Amino acid sequence: MSFVTVAPDSDFPIQNLPYGVFSTQDNPQPRIGVAIGDQILDIQAVKHLFDGPVLKDAQNVFDQPTLNAFMGLGRAAWWEARQTLQKILSKSESTLRDNAELRARALVPQSSAIMHLPATIGDYTDFYSSKNHAYNVGCMFRDPKNALNPNWTHLPVGYHGRSSSVVISGTSIRRPNGQLKPTETNPPIFGTCRLFDFELEMGFFTGPASQLGNPITLDKAEDHIFGMVLLNDWSARDIQKWEYVPLGPFLGKNMGTTISPWVVTMDALRPFLIDNVPQDPEPLPYLAHKDNYNFDIKLDVSIMADGLAKPSTITRSNFKYMYWTMKQQLVHHTATGCNINPGDLMGSGTISGPTPEEYGSMLELCWKGTKTIDLGNGITRKFLQDGDEVIFHGYCEGEGHRVGFGNCSGKVLPAHPLS
Ligand SMILES: O=C(O)/C=C/C(=O)CC(=O)CC(=O)O
Ligand SMILES: [Ca+2]
Ligand SMILES: [Mg+2]
């Protein structure tokens, strides 16, 4: 238990302690913080308390305006930092609890903070690792009889995304214009995206760098996975459908990707480990791991729209539906010797469950426009309208507490007029 009050349904009890980067009006310098209840522990104010064997000579990582340097230190440092945080925030420890002056400097209400991207994201990759989603999209874009391409069950399919357009929760996203082909028979046009969508995903941040030319093997993969966020891979379905052959997503995905501000560490998620999804066929040896690396993380998506009194939940899914694990994704990504750096972001791919109530995109929920999605109050959608706000939420259910991710939200702005 912490001496900081934590509401029972808070995403941020002492069992969580996720890292983020924030600033305040009084101190506009972005700095590292840890969420506890509805407060942020400003790490700069308490960095002298990180005096364990690994961190005592590396406290300067907490002076940085991003988490990259801390991510780059590796698992021993992450573990030690967690021990220190749990100690200084605990009810039974007086150092911070009884020091009013230090407490006033170190604890900042989340309501008065502006959140920033937690890391400088050098590279962003997005996978395609939910079998239900890949099957559904294959049925709609291609052929229900061959919905999954032959490679899908042999390797974690992915594409290299645009780190430049990854934004923090709360940033509005402009509906894109692009090249579309609205009918089969007529030539393409340059127009405004009509089929604008979200993709319910999670992402992980990488830790210590690997060297170019040296693959990360399965037994070392965990050393390079720092923590997870919610991720919305906004998608222009009409742009995507026309452009994607044969190289995959390009402009249909690069108008913005939103992440939640708090990075929940793998140490905090460990109690929620569950069995991996059985893989058939057996993956090749470089991808075969026997240990579990799947997590029970409940996810939901709601939409706030004009005419609604409160956001309407349109789907509930779970990270546990991932067919390929994050370890397999990382190992496959680097199998050629492709290197990673601290703070690279890897998207899971859209997380759809087996039932229609668990689909992770509007493309699936409205089944390519053949069904309507009911928001209540007589309001329906197939795809997103201007002004709609999409809100993701995710959490693990512990005993009497939640280890949560907060929100990942963004509002759709109207497209720029076509000239
Ligand atoms: O063409 C397809 O099969 C679909 C590709 C995607 O939508 C790519 C993507 O972002 C994958 C995902 O999020 O799961
Ligand atoms: Ca995606
Ligand atoms: Mg994107």
XYZ file of C-alpha atoms and ligand atoms in Angstrom:
435
model
C 0.000 0.000 0.000
C 1.109 3.556 -0.671
C 0.742 6.576 1.580
C -0.592 8.303 -1.558
C -4.348 7.710 -1.762
C -5.254 5.352 -4.584
C -8.931 4.844 -5.517
C -9.944 1.155 -5.876
C -10.614 1.563 -9.600
C -7.446 3.586 -10.255
C -5.183 2.321 -13.044
C -2.139 3.383 -11.050
C -1.740 1.624 -7.683
C 1.681 0.894 -6.195
C 1.676 -2.454 -8.068
C 1.835 -0.545 -11.377
C 4.184 2.475 -11.303
C 4.293 3.260 -15.040
C 6.699 5.828 -16.464
C 5.802 8.875 -18.509
C 7.096 12.307 -19.468
C 5.214 15.377 -18.280
C 5.447 19.104 -17.793
C 3.424 21.636 -15.803
C 2.546 25.294 -16.229
C 4.952 26.221 -13.412
C 7.733 24.101 -14.877
C 7.373 23.703 -18.658
C 10.473 21.485 -18.878
C 9.406 17.936 -19.907
C 10.619 15.479 -17.279
C 10.177 11.887 -16.180
C 7.366 10.975 -13.831
C 5.726 7.888 -12.395
C 1.939 7.655 -12.014
C 0.606 6.831 -8.538
C -3.146 7.196 -7.953
C -4.150 10.549 -9.423
C -0.666 11.968 -8.797
C 2.675 11.960 -10.601
C 5.901 11.366 -8.752
C 8.410 13.779 -10.289
C 11.509 11.604 -10.542
C 13.901 14.547 -10.683
C 12.832 15.552 -7.182
C 13.628 12.111 -5.749
C 16.430 10.915 -8.002
C 18.962 11.027 -5.137
C 16.995 8.180 -3.524
C 17.889 5.824 -6.402
C 21.072 4.710 -4.667
C 21.170 0.980 -5.465
C 24.247 -0.614 -7.088
C 23.116 -0.070 -10.691
C 21.482 3.340 -10.487
C 23.659 5.209 -7.991
C 26.087 6.103 -10.792
C 23.407 6.485 -13.443
C 20.993 8.939 -11.806
C 21.566 11.313 -14.733
C 19.149 9.203 -16.809
C 16.420 10.827 -14.706
C 17.470 14.312 -15.850
C 16.537 13.548 -19.442
C 13.371 14.859 -21.136
C 12.638 11.329 -22.431
C 12.888 7.768 -21.150
C 15.348 6.608 -23.839
C 18.417 6.635 -21.593
C 16.616 4.796 -18.776
C 15.184 2.289 -21.268
C 18.720 1.726 -22.557
C 20.048 0.719 -19.105
C 18.355 -2.674 -19.137
C 16.499 -5.001 -16.833
C 18.672 -4.812 -13.734
C 18.234 -1.026 -13.654
C 14.497 -1.249 -14.322
C 14.091 -3.743 -11.498
C 16.147 -1.691 -9.079
C 14.186 1.458 -9.930
C 10.940 -0.397 -9.273
C 12.182 -1.599 -5.874
C 13.184 1.954 -4.953
C 9.856 3.404 -6.113
C 7.832 0.814 -4.219
C 9.875 1.516 -1.122
C 9.690 5.326 -1.177
C 5.977 5.329 -1.985
C 5.024 2.699 0.584
C 2.974 3.522 3.660
C 5.653 2.168 5.956
C 8.548 4.283 4.640
C 9.013 7.737 6.146
C 11.552 9.367 3.755
C 8.974 10.919 1.456
C 5.865 10.319 3.540
C 7.012 12.529 6.411
C 8.928 15.171 4.464
C 6.298 17.792 3.596
C 8.727 19.982 1.674
C 9.960 17.108 -0.509
C 6.427 15.775 -0.985
C 5.229 19.173 -2.190
C 7.977 19.236 -4.813
C 7.742 15.577 -5.781
C 3.997 14.943 -6.104
C 2.146 16.678 -8.918
C -1.594 16.166 -9.593
C -2.112 14.441 -12.939
C -4.889 16.956 -13.632
C -2.340 19.782 -13.782
C 0.175 17.953 -15.980
C 0.669 17.991 -19.722
C 1.822 14.605 -20.997
C 4.449 14.235 -23.734
C 5.726 11.322 -25.793
C 7.578 9.089 -23.326
C 10.507 8.524 -25.677
C 12.090 9.878 -28.818
C 10.865 7.105 -31.090
C 13.600 6.341 -33.595
C 11.676 3.631 -35.384
C 8.111 2.399 -35.364
C 7.045 -0.993 -36.687
C 3.514 -2.368 -36.742
C 2.760 -6.097 -36.732
C -0.349 -7.962 -37.811
C -0.434 -10.613 -35.089
C -4.087 -11.203 -34.198
C -5.323 -14.161 -36.189
C -8.946 -13.090 -35.894
C -8.166 -9.643 -37.281
C -5.967 -10.945 -40.096
C -8.621 -13.470 -41.043
C -11.399 -10.845 -41.026
C -9.408 -8.349 -43.118
C -8.363 -11.125 -45.514
C -12.032 -12.045 -46.008
C -13.016 -8.450 -46.717
C -10.044 -7.268 -48.808
C -9.352 -10.543 -50.586
C -10.950 -13.976 -50.516
C -12.665 -15.735 -47.584
C -11.325 -19.069 -48.880
C -7.709 -17.870 -48.632
C -8.127 -15.161 -46.008
C -4.785 -15.803 -44.334
C -1.823 -15.577 -46.671
C 0.349 -18.724 -46.593
C 3.136 -16.926 -44.680
C 0.884 -15.750 -41.833
C 1.177 -18.804 -39.564
C 4.935 -19.060 -40.183
C 6.094 -15.549 -39.325
C 4.830 -12.394 -37.592
C 3.871 -10.238 -40.596
C 4.576 -6.514 -40.123
C 5.382 -3.239 -41.856
C 7.740 -0.383 -41.078
C 5.678 2.628 -39.995
C 6.387 6.337 -39.537
C 7.786 7.340 -36.156
C 7.444 11.015 -37.193
C 3.654 10.837 -36.906
C 3.392 8.981 -33.582
C 1.588 11.339 -31.190
C 0.560 11.370 -27.550
C -2.997 10.715 -26.390
C -5.187 13.817 -26.653
C -3.703 14.987 -29.964
C -6.358 15.517 -32.651
C -5.912 13.654 -35.917
C -6.829 15.226 -39.231
C -8.864 13.158 -41.656
C -6.537 12.587 -44.593
C -6.939 13.302 -48.268
C -5.421 10.793 -50.616
C -5.678 8.712 -53.715
C -8.828 6.601 -53.749
C -10.617 4.345 -56.146
C -14.280 4.531 -55.131
C -15.520 2.277 -57.940
C -14.096 -0.784 -59.657
C -14.557 0.564 -63.156
C -13.624 4.262 -62.963
C -10.075 5.604 -62.639
C -8.735 6.709 -59.238
C -9.351 10.195 -57.825
C -7.601 12.400 -55.260
C -10.219 12.938 -52.586
C -11.091 12.997 -48.904
C -10.953 9.717 -46.993
C -14.465 8.494 -46.289
C -13.624 5.266 -44.503
C -11.593 6.610 -41.559
C -11.039 4.033 -38.833
C -9.167 3.225 -35.640
C -7.168 0.081 -34.894
C -7.166 -1.185 -31.304
C -3.559 -2.120 -30.619
C -0.934 -2.173 -27.944
C 2.721 -1.362 -28.462
C 5.945 -2.161 -26.676
C 9.010 0.032 -26.200
C 12.413 -1.527 -26.692
C 15.226 -1.342 -24.166
C 18.986 -1.688 -24.741
C 20.244 -1.335 -28.306
C 21.286 -4.324 -30.363
C 24.169 -4.129 -32.818
C 23.587 -4.030 -36.567
C 24.335 -7.486 -37.904
C 23.513 -9.259 -34.641
C 20.042 -10.805 -34.318
C 18.316 -10.868 -30.927
C 17.668 -14.496 -30.019
C 14.643 -15.748 -28.108
C 16.522 -16.315 -24.869
C 17.625 -12.650 -24.911
C 14.407 -11.077 -26.215
C 13.025 -10.184 -22.793
C 16.148 -8.137 -22.027
C 15.079 -5.743 -24.793
C 11.386 -5.267 -23.908
C 10.848 -2.358 -21.516
C 7.090 -1.910 -21.291
C 3.785 -1.439 -23.036
C 1.312 1.275 -24.066
C -2.074 1.428 -25.794
C -1.775 2.293 -29.466
C -4.281 3.504 -32.053
C -3.087 2.889 -35.602
C -5.548 5.275 -37.296
C -6.341 3.851 -40.715
C -7.814 5.310 -43.910
C -9.428 2.163 -45.281
C -10.216 3.543 -48.742
C -6.644 4.830 -49.229
C -5.282 1.542 -47.846
C -7.392 -0.689 -50.071
C -6.201 0.992 -53.274
C -2.535 1.545 -52.399
C -1.483 -1.540 -50.465
C -0.718 -3.993 -53.311
C 1.997 -5.312 -53.307
C 4.052 -3.581 -50.591
C 1.445 -3.192 -47.825
C 0.283 -0.179 -45.792
C 1.753 3.194 -46.725
C -0.278 6.446 -46.696
C -3.361 4.680 -45.352
C -1.579 4.540 -41.986
C 0.802 7.480 -41.749
C -1.515 10.381 -40.865
C -1.019 9.652 -37.173
C -0.573 6.894 -34.621
C -1.646 7.661 -31.055
C -0.132 6.141 -27.916
C -1.129 6.358 -24.251
C 1.301 8.389 -22.121
C 2.125 5.865 -19.364
C 4.513 3.031 -20.182
C 3.572 0.043 -18.025
C 6.692 -2.018 -17.374
C 6.978 -5.736 -18.017
C 7.789 -6.135 -14.300
C 4.339 -4.708 -13.465
C 2.686 -6.951 -16.077
C 4.398 -10.185 -15.001
C 1.577 -11.209 -12.563
C -0.792 -11.214 -15.547
C 1.185 -13.674 -17.667
C -1.032 -16.344 -19.237
C -0.595 -19.208 -21.671
C 0.492 -18.384 -25.189
C -2.033 -19.031 -27.949
C -1.265 -22.511 -29.345
C 0.614 -22.236 -32.642
C -0.033 -24.603 -35.498
C 2.161 -25.294 -37.391
C 4.988 -25.286 -34.865
C 7.113 -22.191 -35.605
C 10.636 -22.637 -36.956
C 13.197 -23.158 -34.169
C 14.374 -19.503 -34.104
C 10.779 -18.504 -33.218
C 9.857 -21.398 -30.918
C 9.635 -20.556 -27.235
C 8.244 -22.787 -24.544
C 7.784 -20.144 -21.850
C 4.636 -18.047 -21.662
C 4.817 -14.481 -22.880
C 1.163 -13.627 -23.295
C -0.729 -11.220 -21.028
C -4.314 -10.897 -19.849
C -4.994 -7.220 -20.559
C -8.625 -6.172 -20.912
C -9.208 -3.582 -23.602
C -12.168 -1.470 -24.623
C -12.925 1.247 -27.141
C -15.524 3.964 -26.786
C -16.563 6.799 -29.052
C -17.684 10.234 -27.896
C -19.793 11.881 -30.574
C -22.060 14.918 -30.941
C -25.427 14.058 -29.410
C -24.068 11.641 -26.802
C -24.025 12.469 -23.082
C -21.059 10.168 -22.474
C -18.735 7.985 -24.545
C -20.335 4.839 -25.916
C -18.391 1.570 -25.666
C -18.356 -0.187 -29.022
C -16.008 -3.098 -28.451
C -14.200 -5.063 -25.729
C -11.161 -7.146 -26.564
C -8.083 -8.517 -24.804
C -4.359 -8.542 -25.553
C -4.401 -12.298 -24.863
C -5.723 -12.932 -28.389
C -2.292 -12.210 -29.892
C -1.116 -15.238 -31.874
C 2.522 -14.123 -32.049
C 4.173 -12.996 -28.804
C 6.191 -9.807 -28.409
C 9.330 -11.940 -28.055
C 8.630 -13.643 -31.374
C 7.951 -10.277 -33.006
C 11.255 -8.858 -31.782
C 13.252 -11.969 -32.709
C 11.749 -12.078 -36.169
C 12.287 -8.329 -36.666
C 15.995 -8.639 -35.921
C 16.619 -12.064 -37.514
C 18.403 -10.401 -40.440
C 20.625 -8.399 -38.118
C 18.345 -5.346 -38.203
C 19.254 -3.374 -35.079
C 16.995 -1.751 -32.534
C 17.573 1.254 -30.290
C 16.164 2.193 -26.884
C 12.715 3.709 -27.394
C 11.775 2.008 -30.645
C 8.055 1.275 -30.764
C 6.553 -2.035 -31.930
C 2.785 -2.170 -32.516
C 1.007 -5.470 -31.888
C -1.380 -5.210 -34.795
C -5.104 -4.807 -34.385
C -6.353 -6.940 -31.498
C -9.598 -8.651 -32.458
C -11.173 -11.443 -30.449
C -13.147 -14.326 -31.890
C -16.639 -12.833 -31.494
C -18.056 -9.758 -33.291
C -18.298 -7.938 -29.920
C -14.502 -8.183 -29.695
C -13.456 -6.808 -33.080
C -10.702 -4.200 -32.916
C -11.623 -1.920 -35.836
C -14.717 -0.338 -37.356
C -13.918 -2.072 -40.653
C -14.692 -5.335 -38.859
C -17.449 -4.025 -36.557
C -19.435 -2.696 -39.555
C -18.163 -5.550 -41.726
C -17.002 -3.349 -44.622
C -20.079 -1.105 -44.331
C -22.716 -3.817 -44.397
C -23.761 -3.278 -40.746
C -24.205 -0.240 -38.517
C -22.521 0.311 -35.160
C -24.986 1.583 -32.545
C -23.702 4.377 -30.296
C -27.041 4.830 -28.485
C -29.362 7.843 -28.557
C -30.280 6.963 -32.147
C -26.715 7.637 -33.290
C -24.995 5.094 -35.503
C -21.709 4.816 -37.348
C -19.999 2.708 -39.947
C -16.729 4.635 -39.995
C -15.584 7.718 -38.047
C -17.145 11.139 -38.568
C -15.428 14.481 -38.034
C -15.603 15.462 -34.373
C -15.721 11.869 -33.114
C -13.342 11.165 -30.267
C -11.986 7.612 -30.028
C -10.984 6.499 -26.526
C -9.097 3.288 -25.712
C -8.756 1.988 -22.203
C -6.880 -1.073 -20.936
C -6.147 -2.731 -17.612
C -5.186 -5.971 -15.905
C -7.406 -7.127 -13.069
C -5.377 -7.881 -9.935
C -6.685 -8.940 -6.538
C -8.300 -5.772 -5.235
C -6.411 -3.539 -7.643
C -5.905 -2.799 -11.324
C -2.718 -2.434 -13.266
C -3.971 -0.085 -15.962
C -2.821 1.939 -18.914
C -5.027 5.036 -18.590
C -6.542 6.344 -21.798
C -5.397 6.628 -25.373
C -7.649 9.128 -27.123
C -7.847 11.360 -30.153
C -10.473 13.417 -31.947
C -11.042 13.452 -35.698
C -10.571 16.880 -37.323
C -12.128 17.639 -40.727
C -9.890 17.145 -43.749
C -8.179 20.107 -45.411
C -10.355 21.311 -48.309
C -9.389 19.859 -51.662
C -7.998 22.566 -53.926
O -4.018 -5.915 -46.137
C -4.212 -6.353 -45.039
O -4.347 -7.537 -44.809
C -4.324 -5.423 -43.900
C -3.299 -4.772 -43.401
C -3.422 -3.860 -42.316
O -4.474 -3.301 -41.959
C -2.153 -3.575 -41.662
C -2.189 -3.361 -40.222
O -2.093 -2.240 -39.742
C -2.251 -4.629 -39.458
C -2.833 -4.651 -38.089
O -3.006 -3.615 -37.437
O -3.105 -5.763 -37.595
Ca -2.199 -1.637 -37.536
Mg -0.522 4.666 -37.972
